[in-house]
Every structure is written in C-alpha cells, then in structure tokens.
mmCIF file of C-alpha atoms in Angstrom:
data_model
loop_
_atom_site.group_PDB
_atom_site.id
_atom_site.type_symbol
_atom_site.label_atom_id
_atom_site.label_comp_id
_atom_site.label_asym_id
_atom_site.label_seq_id
_atom_site.Cartn_x
_atom_site.Cartn_y
_atom_site.Cartn_z
ATOM 1 C CA MET A 1 51.954 -29.946 -55.276
ATOM 2 C CA HIS A 2 54.554 -32.644 -55.733
ATOM 3 C CA GLU A 3 57.371 -30.296 -56.038
ATOM 4 C CA VAL A 4 55.903 -28.396 -53.257
ATOM 5 C CA ASP A 5 56.843 -31.733 -51.259
ATOM 6 C CA MET A 6 60.150 -32.471 -52.759
ATOM 7 C CA THR A 7 61.078 -28.825 -51.828
ATOM 8 C CA LYS A 8 60.019 -29.200 -48.115
ATOM 9 C CA ALA A 9 62.213 -32.356 -48.348
ATOM 10 C CA LEU A 10 65.445 -30.657 -50.150
ATOM 11 C CA LEU A 11 64.729 -27.793 -47.458
ATOM 12 C CA GLN A 12 64.603 -30.168 -44.680
ATOM 13 C CA THR A 13 67.775 -31.908 -46.070
ATOM 14 C CA LEU A 14 69.541 -28.799 -46.429
ATOM 15 C CA ARG A 15 68.977 -27.620 -42.809
ATOM 16 C CA ASP A 16 70.073 -30.190 -41.132
ATOM 17 C CA TRP A 17 73.009 -29.705 -42.813
ATOM 18 C CA TRP A 18 73.323 -26.191 -42.318
ATOM 19 C CA HIS A 19 72.940 -26.531 -38.763
ATOM 20 C CA GLU A 20 75.937 -29.209 -38.449
ATOM 21 C CA ALA A 21 77.776 -26.606 -40.900
ATOM 22 C CA ASP A 22 77.487 -23.731 -37.938
ATOM 23 C CA ARG A 23 74.759 -21.887 -40.727
ATOM 24 C CA PRO A 24 77.215 -20.561 -43.504
ATOM 25 C CA LEU A 25 75.466 -18.148 -45.745
ATOM 26 C CA VAL A 26 74.438 -20.367 -48.818
ATOM 27 C CA ARG A 27 74.713 -18.726 -51.934
ATOM 28 C CA GLU A 28 74.182 -21.340 -54.689
ATOM 29 C CA VAL A 29 72.599 -25.460 -54.185
ATOM 30 C CA HIS A 30 73.658 -27.878 -57.053
ATOM 31 C CA LEU A 31 71.109 -30.521 -57.381
ATOM 32 C CA GLN A 32 71.578 -33.269 -59.926
ATOM 33 C CA VAL A 33 68.371 -34.665 -60.911
ATOM 34 C CA GLY A 34 67.637 -37.460 -62.882
ATOM 35 C CA GLU A 35 65.523 -38.142 -65.712
ATOM 36 C CA PHE A 36 63.844 -41.148 -64.444
ATOM 37 C CA THR A 37 62.585 -39.594 -61.067
ATOM 38 C CA CYS A 38 59.223 -38.168 -60.182
ATOM 39 C CA VAL A 39 60.678 -34.581 -60.292
ATOM 40 C CA GLU A 40 60.265 -31.885 -63.206
ATOM 41 C CA PRO A 41 63.213 -29.455 -62.568
ATOM 42 C CA ALA A 42 61.242 -26.527 -64.111
ATOM 43 C CA SER A 43 58.317 -26.987 -61.098
ATOM 44 C CA LEU A 44 61.040 -27.841 -58.540
ATOM 45 C CA LEU A 45 62.867 -24.317 -59.277
ATOM 46 C CA SER A 46 59.385 -22.087 -59.037
ATOM 47 C CA ALA A 47 58.466 -24.288 -55.873
ATOM 48 C CA PHE A 48 62.193 -23.515 -53.993
ATOM 49 C CA ALA A 49 61.847 -19.757 -55.228
ATOM 50 C CA ALA A 50 58.505 -19.697 -53.499
ATOM 51 C CA ALA A 51 59.411 -21.575 -50.447
ATOM 52 C CA VAL A 52 62.587 -19.600 -49.637
ATOM 53 C CA PRO A 53 62.120 -16.154 -48.357
ATOM 54 C CA GLY A 54 62.598 -15.277 -44.888
ATOM 55 C CA THR A 55 64.796 -18.840 -44.608
ATOM 56 C CA PHE A 56 68.227 -19.341 -44.494
ATOM 57 C CA LEU A 57 68.442 -19.913 -47.950
ATOM 58 C CA ALA A 58 66.570 -16.388 -49.201
ATOM 59 C CA GLU A 59 69.630 -15.697 -51.221
ATOM 60 C CA CYS A 60 70.280 -18.959 -52.635
ATOM 61 C CA ARG A 61 70.072 -19.871 -56.241
ATOM 62 C CA LEU A 62 69.001 -23.139 -57.216
ATOM 63 C CA CYS A 63 70.963 -24.787 -60.080
ATOM 64 C CA ILE A 64 69.903 -28.223 -61.535
ATOM 65 C CA GLU A 65 71.793 -30.524 -63.782
ATOM 66 C CA SER A 66 69.508 -32.975 -65.405
ATOM 67 C CA ILE A 67 70.971 -36.448 -65.505
ATOM 68 C CA PRO A 68 69.714 -38.375 -68.309
ATOM 69 C CA PHE A 69 68.370 -41.561 -68.218
ATOM 70 C CA VAL A 70 70.531 -44.363 -69.261
ATOM 71 C CA ALA A 71 70.325 -48.330 -68.903
ATOM 72 C CA TYR A 72 72.605 -51.103 -69.759
ATOM 73 C CA CYS A 73 71.605 -54.221 -71.697
ATOM 74 C CA PRO A 74 73.641 -57.108 -70.351
ATOM 75 C CA HIS A 75 72.621 -59.366 -73.282
ATOM 76 C CA CYS A 76 74.192 -56.853 -76.119
ATOM 77 C CA GLN A 77 76.592 -55.562 -73.373
ATOM 78 C CA GLN A 78 76.152 -51.907 -74.507
ATOM 79 C CA SER A 79 74.225 -48.475 -73.037
ATOM 80 C CA TYR A 80 71.091 -47.275 -74.162
ATOM 81 C CA ARG A 81 68.676 -44.400 -73.648
ATOM 82 C CA PRO A 82 65.206 -46.095 -72.370
ATOM 83 C CA VAL A 83 62.106 -44.748 -73.978
ATOM 84 C CA LEU A 84 58.118 -45.104 -73.139
ATOM 85 C CA GLU A 85 57.352 -46.273 -76.606
ATOM 86 C CA GLN A 86 59.705 -49.152 -76.463
ATOM 87 C CA ALA A 87 58.698 -50.092 -73.061
ATOM 88 C CA TYR A 88 62.168 -48.764 -71.811
ATOM 89 C CA THR A 89 63.471 -51.979 -73.471
ATOM 90 C CA CYS A 90 66.756 -52.444 -75.306
ATOM 91 C CA PRO A 91 66.221 -51.037 -78.917
ATOM 92 C CA THR A 92 68.673 -54.087 -80.414
ATOM 93 C CA CYS A 93 67.529 -57.073 -78.714
ATOM 94 C CA HIS A 94 64.165 -55.806 -76.611
ATOM 95 C CA ALA A 95 65.102 -57.315 -73.383
ATOM 96 C CA PRO A 96 63.504 -55.545 -70.626
ATOM 97 C CA LEU A 97 64.907 -52.942 -68.369
ATOM 98 C CA THR A 98 67.454 -54.520 -66.033
ATOM 99 C CA GLU A 99 70.461 -51.969 -64.920
ATOM 100 C CA ILE A 100 69.947 -48.740 -64.810
ATOM 101 C CA LEU A 101 73.627 -46.801 -65.062
ATOM 102 C CA SER A 102 71.881 -42.969 -64.543
ATOM 103 C CA GLY A 103 68.885 -41.450 -64.431
ATOM 104 C CA ARG A 104 67.432 -41.980 -60.848
ATOM 105 C CA GLU A 105 69.530 -39.010 -58.934
ATOM 106 C CA LEU A 106 67.668 -36.672 -56.545
ATOM 107 C CA LYS A 107 71.159 -35.737 -55.046
ATOM 108 C CA ILE A 108 72.653 -32.546 -53.711
ATOM 109 C CA ALA A 109 76.025 -32.524 -55.355
ATOM 110 C CA HIS A 110 77.164 -29.516 -53.998
ATOM 111 C CA ILE A 111 76.949 -25.926 -51.844
ATOM 112 C CA CYS A 112 78.384 -22.666 -52.674
ATOM 113 C CA THR A 113 79.066 -20.584 -49.386
ATOM 114 C CA ALA A 114 80.221 -17.422 -48.880
ATOM 115 C CA THR A 115 82.919 -16.886 -46.683
ATOM 116 C CA GLY A 116 84.321 -13.591 -44.452
ATOM 117 C CA PRO A 117 83.069 -11.384 -41.801
ATOM 118 C CA ASP A 118 79.307 -11.247 -43.210
ATOM 119 C CA SER A 119 78.811 -14.997 -44.454
ATOM 120 C CA TYR A 120 76.689 -16.189 -41.376
ATOM 121 C CA ALA A 121 73.386 -16.160 -41.909
ATOM 122 C CA GLN A 122 70.809 -14.999 -39.152
ATOM 123 C CA ASN A 123 69.191 -17.652 -37.295
ATOM 124 C CA CYS A 124 66.026 -18.548 -39.607
ATOM 125 C CA MET B 1 84.635 -15.434 -51.605
ATOM 126 C CA HIS B 2 82.992 -18.236 -51.907
ATOM 127 C CA LYS B 3 83.767 -21.789 -50.722
ATOM 128 C CA ILE B 4 82.197 -24.962 -52.428
ATOM 129 C CA VAL B 5 81.279 -27.641 -50.469
ATOM 130 C CA ASP B 6 80.617 -31.007 -51.645
ATOM 131 C CA LEU B 7 77.824 -33.067 -50.260
ATOM 132 C CA GLY B 8 76.756 -35.829 -52.405
ATOM 133 C CA VAL B 9 73.681 -36.216 -50.386
ATOM 134 C CA ASN B 10 70.283 -37.574 -51.616
ATOM 135 C CA LEU B 11 67.606 -34.906 -51.577
ATOM 136 C CA LEU B 12 65.318 -36.714 -49.460
ATOM 137 C CA HIS B 13 68.317 -37.686 -47.049
ATOM 138 C CA ALA B 14 66.233 -36.889 -44.063
ATOM 139 C CA ASN B 15 63.225 -38.915 -45.391
ATOM 140 C CA GLU B 16 65.530 -41.913 -45.891
ATOM 141 C CA HIS B 17 67.057 -41.342 -42.653
ATOM 142 C CA GLN B 18 63.484 -41.442 -41.288
ATOM 143 C CA ALA B 19 62.212 -44.367 -43.184
ATOM 144 C CA SER B 20 65.438 -46.186 -41.916
ATOM 145 C CA HIS B 21 65.085 -45.375 -38.527
ATOM 146 C CA ASN B 22 61.020 -46.470 -39.151
ATOM 147 C CA ARG B 23 62.498 -49.694 -40.370
ATOM 148 C CA GLN B 24 64.607 -50.866 -37.216
ATOM 149 C CA THR B 25 61.924 -50.202 -35.220
ATOM 150 C CA PHE B 26 59.993 -52.320 -37.055
ATOM 151 C CA ASP B 27 62.675 -55.067 -36.823
ATOM 152 C CA ALA B 28 63.005 -54.545 -33.596
ATOM 153 C CA ALA B 29 59.691 -55.148 -32.604
ATOM 154 C CA GLY B 30 59.054 -58.171 -34.996
ATOM 155 C CA VAL B 31 56.710 -56.335 -36.819
ATOM 156 C CA ARG B 32 56.339 -56.643 -40.841
ATOM 157 C CA CYS B 33 55.206 -53.573 -42.732
ATOM 158 C CA PHE B 34 53.603 -52.997 -46.378
ATOM 159 C CA ASN B 35 52.861 -49.881 -48.216
ATOM 160 C CA LEU B 36 49.692 -49.956 -50.370
ATOM 161 C CA MET B 37 49.950 -47.834 -53.282
ATOM 162 C CA SER B 38 48.143 -46.940 -56.116
ATOM 163 C CA SER B 39 46.107 -44.413 -58.289
ATOM 164 C CA PRO B 40 43.041 -42.953 -56.423
ATOM 165 C CA GLY B 41 40.196 -45.432 -56.773
ATOM 166 C CA ALA B 42 42.366 -48.512 -57.249
ATOM 167 C CA GLY B 43 40.558 -50.291 -54.588
ATOM 168 C CA LYS B 44 43.186 -49.991 -51.728
ATOM 169 C CA THR B 45 40.549 -49.888 -49.193
ATOM 170 C CA ALA B 46 38.170 -52.420 -50.693
ATOM 171 C CA LEU B 47 40.911 -54.989 -50.725
ATOM 172 C CA LEU B 48 41.855 -54.506 -47.268
ATOM 173 C CA GLU B 49 38.182 -54.682 -46.611
ATOM 174 C CA ALA B 50 37.880 -58.187 -48.510
ATOM 175 C CA VAL B 51 40.548 -59.569 -46.644
ATOM 176 C CA LEU B 52 40.987 -58.255 -43.484
ATOM 177 C CA GLY B 53 38.820 -60.526 -41.805
ATOM 178 C CA THR B 54 40.708 -63.552 -42.682
ATOM 179 C CA LEU B 55 44.240 -61.564 -42.082
ATOM 180 C CA CYS B 56 42.917 -60.969 -38.321
ATOM 181 C CA GLN B 57 42.520 -64.755 -37.860
ATOM 182 C CA ARG B 58 46.544 -65.617 -39.020
ATOM 183 C CA TYR B 59 48.054 -62.308 -37.286
ATOM 184 C CA ARG B 60 47.911 -59.666 -35.134
ATOM 185 C CA LEU B 61 47.066 -56.472 -37.267
ATOM 186 C CA ALA B 62 47.158 -52.686 -37.430
ATOM 187 C CA ILE B 63 46.828 -50.160 -39.884
ATOM 188 C CA ILE B 64 47.728 -46.592 -40.709
ATOM 189 C CA GLU B 65 45.480 -45.276 -43.068
ATOM 190 C CA GLY B 66 46.522 -42.052 -45.284
ATOM 191 C CA ASP B 67 44.426 -39.633 -46.651
ATOM 192 C CA MET B 68 44.641 -35.868 -47.684
ATOM 193 C CA THR B 69 41.814 -34.544 -45.731
ATOM 194 C CA THR B 70 39.156 -37.171 -44.539
ATOM 195 C CA GLN B 71 39.069 -40.631 -42.476
ATOM 196 C CA LEU B 72 36.309 -42.290 -44.230
ATOM 197 C CA ASP B 73 38.714 -45.063 -45.469
ATOM 198 C CA ALA B 74 40.043 -45.261 -41.967
ATOM 199 C CA ASP B 75 36.366 -45.364 -40.643
ATOM 200 C CA ARG B 76 35.677 -48.206 -43.312
ATOM 201 C CA LEU B 77 38.657 -50.288 -41.644
ATOM 202 C CA ARG B 78 37.661 -50.034 -38.183
ATOM 203 C CA GLN B 79 34.922 -52.351 -38.254
ATOM 204 C CA PHE B 80 36.880 -55.402 -38.208
ATOM 205 C CA GLY B 81 38.299 -54.725 -34.748
ATOM 206 C CA VAL B 82 41.775 -53.585 -35.837
ATOM 207 C CA PRO B 83 43.470 -50.586 -34.613
ATOM 208 C CA VAL B 84 43.359 -48.011 -37.779
ATOM 209 C CA ILE B 85 45.555 -44.756 -37.122
ATOM 210 C CA PRO B 86 44.145 -42.132 -39.522
ATOM 211 C CA ILE B 87 46.825 -39.693 -40.784
ATOM 212 C CA THR B 88 45.746 -36.719 -42.749
ATOM 213 C CA THR B 89 48.453 -35.395 -44.864
ATOM 214 C CA GLY B 90 46.530 -31.920 -45.930
ATOM 215 C CA ARG B 91 47.818 -31.063 -49.121
ATOM 216 C CA ALA B 92 50.862 -33.207 -49.133
ATOM 217 C CA CYS B 93 49.964 -36.133 -51.566
ATOM 218 C CA HIS B 94 51.984 -38.752 -50.202
ATOM 219 C CA LEU B 95 52.454 -40.374 -46.578
ATOM 220 C CA ASP B 96 56.315 -39.500 -45.774
ATOM 221 C CA ALA B 97 58.762 -41.286 -43.089
ATOM 222 C CA ALA B 98 58.065 -38.978 -39.986
ATOM 223 C CA MET B 99 54.196 -39.251 -40.755
ATOM 224 C CA VAL B 100 54.679 -42.768 -40.150
ATOM 225 C CA GLN B 101 56.903 -42.526 -37.185
ATOM 226 C CA GLY B 102 53.926 -40.200 -35.785
ATOM 227 C CA GLY B 103 51.353 -42.771 -36.817
ATOM 228 C CA ILE B 104 53.699 -45.263 -34.724
ATOM 229 C CA THR B 105 53.646 -43.323 -31.671
ATOM 230 C CA LEU B 106 49.836 -42.975 -31.807
ATOM 231 C CA LEU B 107 49.144 -46.536 -32.292
ATOM 232 C CA GLU B 108 51.202 -47.225 -29.048
ATOM 233 C CA ARG B 109 49.597 -44.985 -27.519
ATOM 234 C CA GLU B 110 45.945 -45.779 -28.196
ATOM 235 C CA ALA B 111 46.514 -49.685 -28.885
ATOM 236 C CA ALA B 112 49.443 -51.397 -27.743
ATOM 237 C CA PRO B 113 53.137 -51.618 -27.925
ATOM 238 C CA LEU B 114 54.250 -52.451 -31.591
ATOM 239 C CA GLN B 115 55.874 -55.799 -30.331
ATOM 240 C CA ASN B 116 51.926 -56.643 -29.894
ATOM 241 C CA PHE B 117 51.708 -56.630 -33.685
ATOM 242 C CA ASP B 118 52.676 -58.994 -36.416
ATOM 243 C CA LEU B 119 51.932 -56.994 -39.651
ATOM 244 C CA LEU B 120 51.200 -53.308 -40.126
ATOM 245 C CA LEU B 121 49.450 -52.121 -43.154
ATOM 246 C CA VAL B 122 50.069 -48.574 -44.546
ATOM 247 C CA GLU B 123 47.465 -47.451 -46.582
ATOM 248 C CA ASN B 124 48.978 -44.682 -48.459
ATOM 249 C CA VAL B 125 47.288 -41.424 -50.495
ATOM 250 C CA GLY B 126 46.191 -42.187 -53.840
ATOM 251 C CA ASN B 127 49.319 -41.139 -55.680
ATOM 252 C CA LEU B 128 51.169 -43.347 -58.451
ATOM 253 C CA VAL B 129 53.912 -40.910 -58.271
ATOM 254 C CA CYS B 130 55.285 -39.329 -55.064
ATOM 255 C CA PRO B 131 54.978 -42.624 -52.731
ATOM 256 C CA ALA B 132 57.419 -44.470 -54.988
ATOM 257 C CA GLU B 133 59.871 -41.641 -54.300
ATOM 258 C CA PHE B 134 59.388 -41.283 -50.191
ATOM 259 C CA ALA B 135 59.888 -44.271 -48.242
ATOM 260 C CA VAL B 136 58.521 -45.177 -45.082
ATOM 261 C CA GLY B 137 60.409 -47.935 -43.971
ATOM 262 C CA GLU B 138 58.038 -50.648 -45.231
ATOM 263 C CA HIS B 139 59.798 -53.935 -45.947
ATOM 264 C CA ALA B 140 57.354 -54.423 -48.886
ATOM 265 C CA LYS B 141 55.596 -51.971 -51.586
ATOM 266 C CA ILE B 142 52.678 -53.390 -53.001
ATOM 267 C CA ALA B 143 51.022 -51.282 -56.085
ATOM 268 C CA LEU B 144 47.967 -51.934 -57.465
ATOM 269 C CA LEU B 145 46.298 -50.730 -60.547
ATOM 270 C CA SER B 146 42.750 -51.881 -61.769
ATOM 271 C CA VAL B 147 41.564 -53.376 -64.995
ATOM 272 C CA THR B 148 39.921 -49.872 -65.817
ATOM 273 C CA GLU B 149 43.381 -48.016 -65.920
ATOM 274 C CA GLY B 150 44.441 -49.428 -69.029
ATOM 275 C CA GLU B 151 47.366 -51.626 -70.521
ATOM 276 C CA ASP B 152 50.078 -48.815 -70.904
ATOM 277 C CA LYS B 153 49.627 -47.765 -66.898
ATOM 278 C CA PRO B 154 52.838 -49.205 -65.987
ATOM 279 C CA LEU B 155 54.559 -47.545 -69.021
ATOM 280 C CA LYS B 156 53.496 -44.140 -67.657
ATOM 281 C CA TYR B 157 54.230 -44.462 -64.136
ATOM 282 C CA PRO B 158 57.194 -46.614 -64.538
ATOM 283 C CA ILE B 159 58.878 -45.522 -61.323
ATOM 284 C CA MET B 160 55.873 -46.917 -58.682
ATOM 285 C CA PHE B 161 55.736 -50.285 -60.675
ATOM 286 C CA ARG B 162 59.310 -51.212 -61.043
ATOM 287 C CA ALA B 163 59.764 -50.151 -57.282
ATOM 288 C CA ALA B 164 56.950 -52.737 -56.395
ATOM 289 C CA ASP B 165 57.846 -55.867 -54.408
ATOM 290 C CA CYS B 166 54.289 -56.834 -55.162
ATOM 291 C CA ILE B 167 51.676 -55.725 -58.056
ATOM 292 C CA VAL B 168 47.965 -56.336 -57.796
ATOM 293 C CA ILE B 169 45.590 -55.848 -60.635
ATOM 294 C CA THR B 170 42.131 -55.392 -59.468
ATOM 295 C CA LYS B 171 38.326 -55.360 -60.267
ATOM 296 C CA THR B 172 39.118 -58.259 -62.595
ATOM 297 C CA ASP B 173 35.367 -58.971 -62.397
ATOM 298 C CA LEU B 174 34.719 -55.702 -64.587
ATOM 299 C CA LEU B 175 36.928 -57.813 -67.473
ATOM 300 C CA PRO B 176 34.183 -58.801 -69.839
ATOM 301 C CA TYR B 177 32.825 -55.181 -70.045
ATOM 302 C CA LEU B 178 36.317 -53.387 -70.929
ATOM 303 C CA PRO B 179 38.248 -54.096 -74.075
ATOM 304 C CA LEU B 180 41.272 -54.328 -71.960
ATOM 305 C CA ASP B 181 44.214 -56.645 -73.396
ATOM 306 C CA GLN B 182 45.277 -58.456 -70.592
ATOM 307 C CA ALA B 183 48.132 -60.296 -72.043
ATOM 308 C CA ALA B 184 49.531 -56.658 -72.889
ATOM 309 C CA LEU B 185 49.143 -55.307 -69.116
ATOM 310 C CA GLN B 186 51.119 -58.390 -68.140
ATOM 311 C CA GLN B 187 53.698 -57.870 -70.540
ATOM 312 C CA ASN B 188 53.997 -54.130 -70.107
ATOM 313 C CA LEU B 189 54.490 -55.006 -65.963
ATOM 314 C CA ARG B 190 56.864 -57.864 -66.657
ATOM 315 C CA LEU B 191 58.755 -55.150 -68.849
ATOM 316 C CA ILE B 192 59.148 -52.570 -66.001
ATOM 317 C CA ASN B 193 59.378 -54.958 -63.082
ATOM 318 C CA PRO B 194 60.841 -58.524 -64.127
ATOM 319 C CA THR B 195 60.625 -60.199 -60.603
ATOM 320 C CA ALA B 196 57.498 -58.806 -58.809
ATOM 321 C CA PRO B 197 54.933 -61.376 -58.281
ATOM 322 C CA ILE B 198 51.305 -59.959 -59.938
ATOM 323 C CA PHE B 199 47.821 -61.143 -58.882
ATOM 324 C CA TRP B 200 44.815 -60.689 -60.643
ATOM 325 C CA VAL B 201 42.213 -60.277 -57.990
ATOM 326 C CA SER B 202 38.416 -59.160 -57.626
ATOM 327 C CA VAL B 203 36.827 -58.169 -54.176
ATOM 328 C CA GLN B 204 33.282 -58.860 -55.620
ATOM 329 C CA THR B 205 34.034 -62.345 -56.766
ATOM 330 C CA GLN B 206 37.001 -63.136 -54.165
ATOM 331 C CA ALA B 207 38.852 -64.327 -57.259
ATOM 332 C CA GLY B 208 42.414 -64.222 -57.005
ATOM 333 C CA LEU B 209 42.635 -63.255 -52.644
ATOM 334 C CA ALA B 210 43.726 -66.658 -51.899
ATOM 335 C CA ASP B 211 46.619 -66.327 -53.768
ATOM 336 C CA TRP B 212 47.586 -63.068 -52.512
ATOM 337 C CA LEU B 213 46.736 -64.169 -49.142
ATOM 338 C CA ALA B 214 49.417 -66.940 -49.752
ATOM 339 C CA TRP B 215 51.870 -64.161 -50.728
ATOM 340 C CA ILE B 216 51.383 -62.347 -47.426
ATOM 341 C CA ASP B 217 51.866 -65.550 -45.722
ATOM 342 C CA ALA B 218 54.808 -66.517 -47.135
ATOM 343 C CA GLN B 219 56.254 -62.771 -46.270
ATOM 344 C CA LEU B 220 55.457 -63.365 -42.597
ATOM 345 C CA ALA B 221 56.038 -67.220 -42.444
ATOM 346 C CA PRO B 222 58.676 -66.596 -39.520
ATOM 347 C CA ALA B 223 56.182 -64.615 -37.568
ATOM 348 C CA ALA B 224 53.076 -66.422 -38.374
ATOM 349 C CA VAL B 225 51.201 -67.536 -35.606
ATOM 350 C CA ILE B 226 47.729 -69.190 -35.987
ATOM 351 C CA TYR B 227 45.124 -68.226 -33.633
ATOM 352 C CA SER B 228 42.064 -70.188 -33.194
#
C-alpha cells in the first residue's frame, strides 16, 4: 500500500513534467532512492509495473539507484554509515545522528525519451 | 534515438508543491497548522479530546480528521463544538497535501473563512511510515507514541521521530504495569531527534497535559487571543 501511494505520487510528478515537455514517449525513468527513506525499491518496482499499463508510461522501464545512508559526525569530522543497532550514532564517539550526507533522496534523476517521428505518445 | 532529460526533481514534487501552497494559505490567513501523527491506537484522538475544552477557550480551532474508512474519530471530536472536517482516505494510508487542501475548502464552505481560525489541527491516519514523507503544509509535526510501544520504537521508525517538531509520549498512567525502560525510551528519542521537546502525558490522569498546552501556547503566541 505504501509503495502504491508512492507510485501515485511519482506518476503525478511525471505527468506534470510530461505535459510541460510536450508529451514525449518515455522509455526509462531513473530514480535515486535513499536507504533512509520509507521506500523499498523492489516494492516500488512492483507497484509501478502494476500502475502504468494504459498510461503514458506503459512502455517505460523504471530504474532505481539505491543511495546509501551516510552521516557526518562533526566531533570526529568523519562520515559513517548509521545503523539501528547503534541507534544511528557515530561508531567512534557515539554522538547522536546530526548531519545526514546522503540517504534521504527520493529523486527523479533523469528520464530517457524516444525521439523521432513516432516519439509522441498518445494522450493518456 | 533517445534523449536524456535531467530532472533532479523530488519524486514527491507534486505533493511538496501543494504542501507549500497550503502553507502559504495558512500564513496568509494567520492560521497555525499542526500535523498529529502516530501508529494506530497511540491516542491521537484521545489526546485531542483531553485538551480541546481548554484549547477552545484560548483559540479559534478547526480540525481536519483523517481516517481510512470511517468518521468515528471525527464524531468523537465534534462534541466540543469545533468544526471537524473528516477525510476518509480510502486505501491511502496517510493524508497528503491535496487532501488537506480539499479539507480547507470544505471548512470554508461549511464553517467560516480560514482567517476566522487561529489553529488547524490535522489528525493524520494512524501510520508511522508514510505521513513522515508526505507534508501537508503544517507548521509543526507532532509525533505521538504510547508507553506500550516499547523503548526501541524510535529506532524502528527513525524518519518519523526525526522529522517531529514535538514528541508526545502517551498513556503514562499505564507505566506501573509495563516493563518499559523510560530512560532508554527518552534516550532513544534524543539520539534520533536531539532538539524536539518531549512530553510525557496521560489523558486519564491529566499528567503532563499542561506542559504540552504551554508548548502549543508558545507556538501560537503571536496569534493568541484569550477569550473570556
């Protein structure tokens, strides 16, 4: 259910872009999904596959790059990979999670569209 | 032939855009908005029931009540004479910004223009996952968890508790019957969220409610009008 809602949100954002971009034929959508988000990439792929038939994304492949969860400890001045077992604290000085360098991405990185005489999708 | 279009757009851009619009609407009307979130059964509705009588004496209130299928929670809150706009989300497990915008429209149609209110309380669907990612235009996120949920809940749902501007621990009247390590829960919350104020409350005994109400007063201070 959660990834279904995420897919709806993704489709809405893509639809808004698609109309502004003059409705090209979309071949691939490349996402960056951070490990410290509520999105599970495999579930999003499934939900996307179920949602796009009959839409302007029917021929589109969804590609997801998982972005690692990396934090920065200002005391140690080094980055680290937070883990639940250590309450996401710095493994060296155990300071709380403060600055997140990566892992919160929920980004549509880029889109591959087809160009040429057959490139314009039907109005979906 | 293919063309690559760099977007760099947030997946939730459409919701973020609507949330920003909602926020501007609230600010223009002089209304503060709080988004209450928790797991199902943590006591969001009960907490509102416990404080609405007091809040109504201080502020002009409205409530948007999110639930998946029923209006039971909305019915509980209407008895306080506060406009309650129910939003049944169907199979969506959270309120989103568009739903809240719809709620604002209904509120203005059924009750009064938004500038007639000081505080809009949004009670979100019981869920510790999705609401953390879907902003609705709120000024503050209030996350609840009950003492029955265990010390490690904040670690299991770090995104929700890290995003919270205020954390309310509920049902403290049950503490004598639970093996909860209070210090560990407080510490785990602090490790995830170093800054949000944490309130331990019981709607049964009224413990801690005055402190939470004082926090609300501080958020609304510029807009507070005391009604006799």
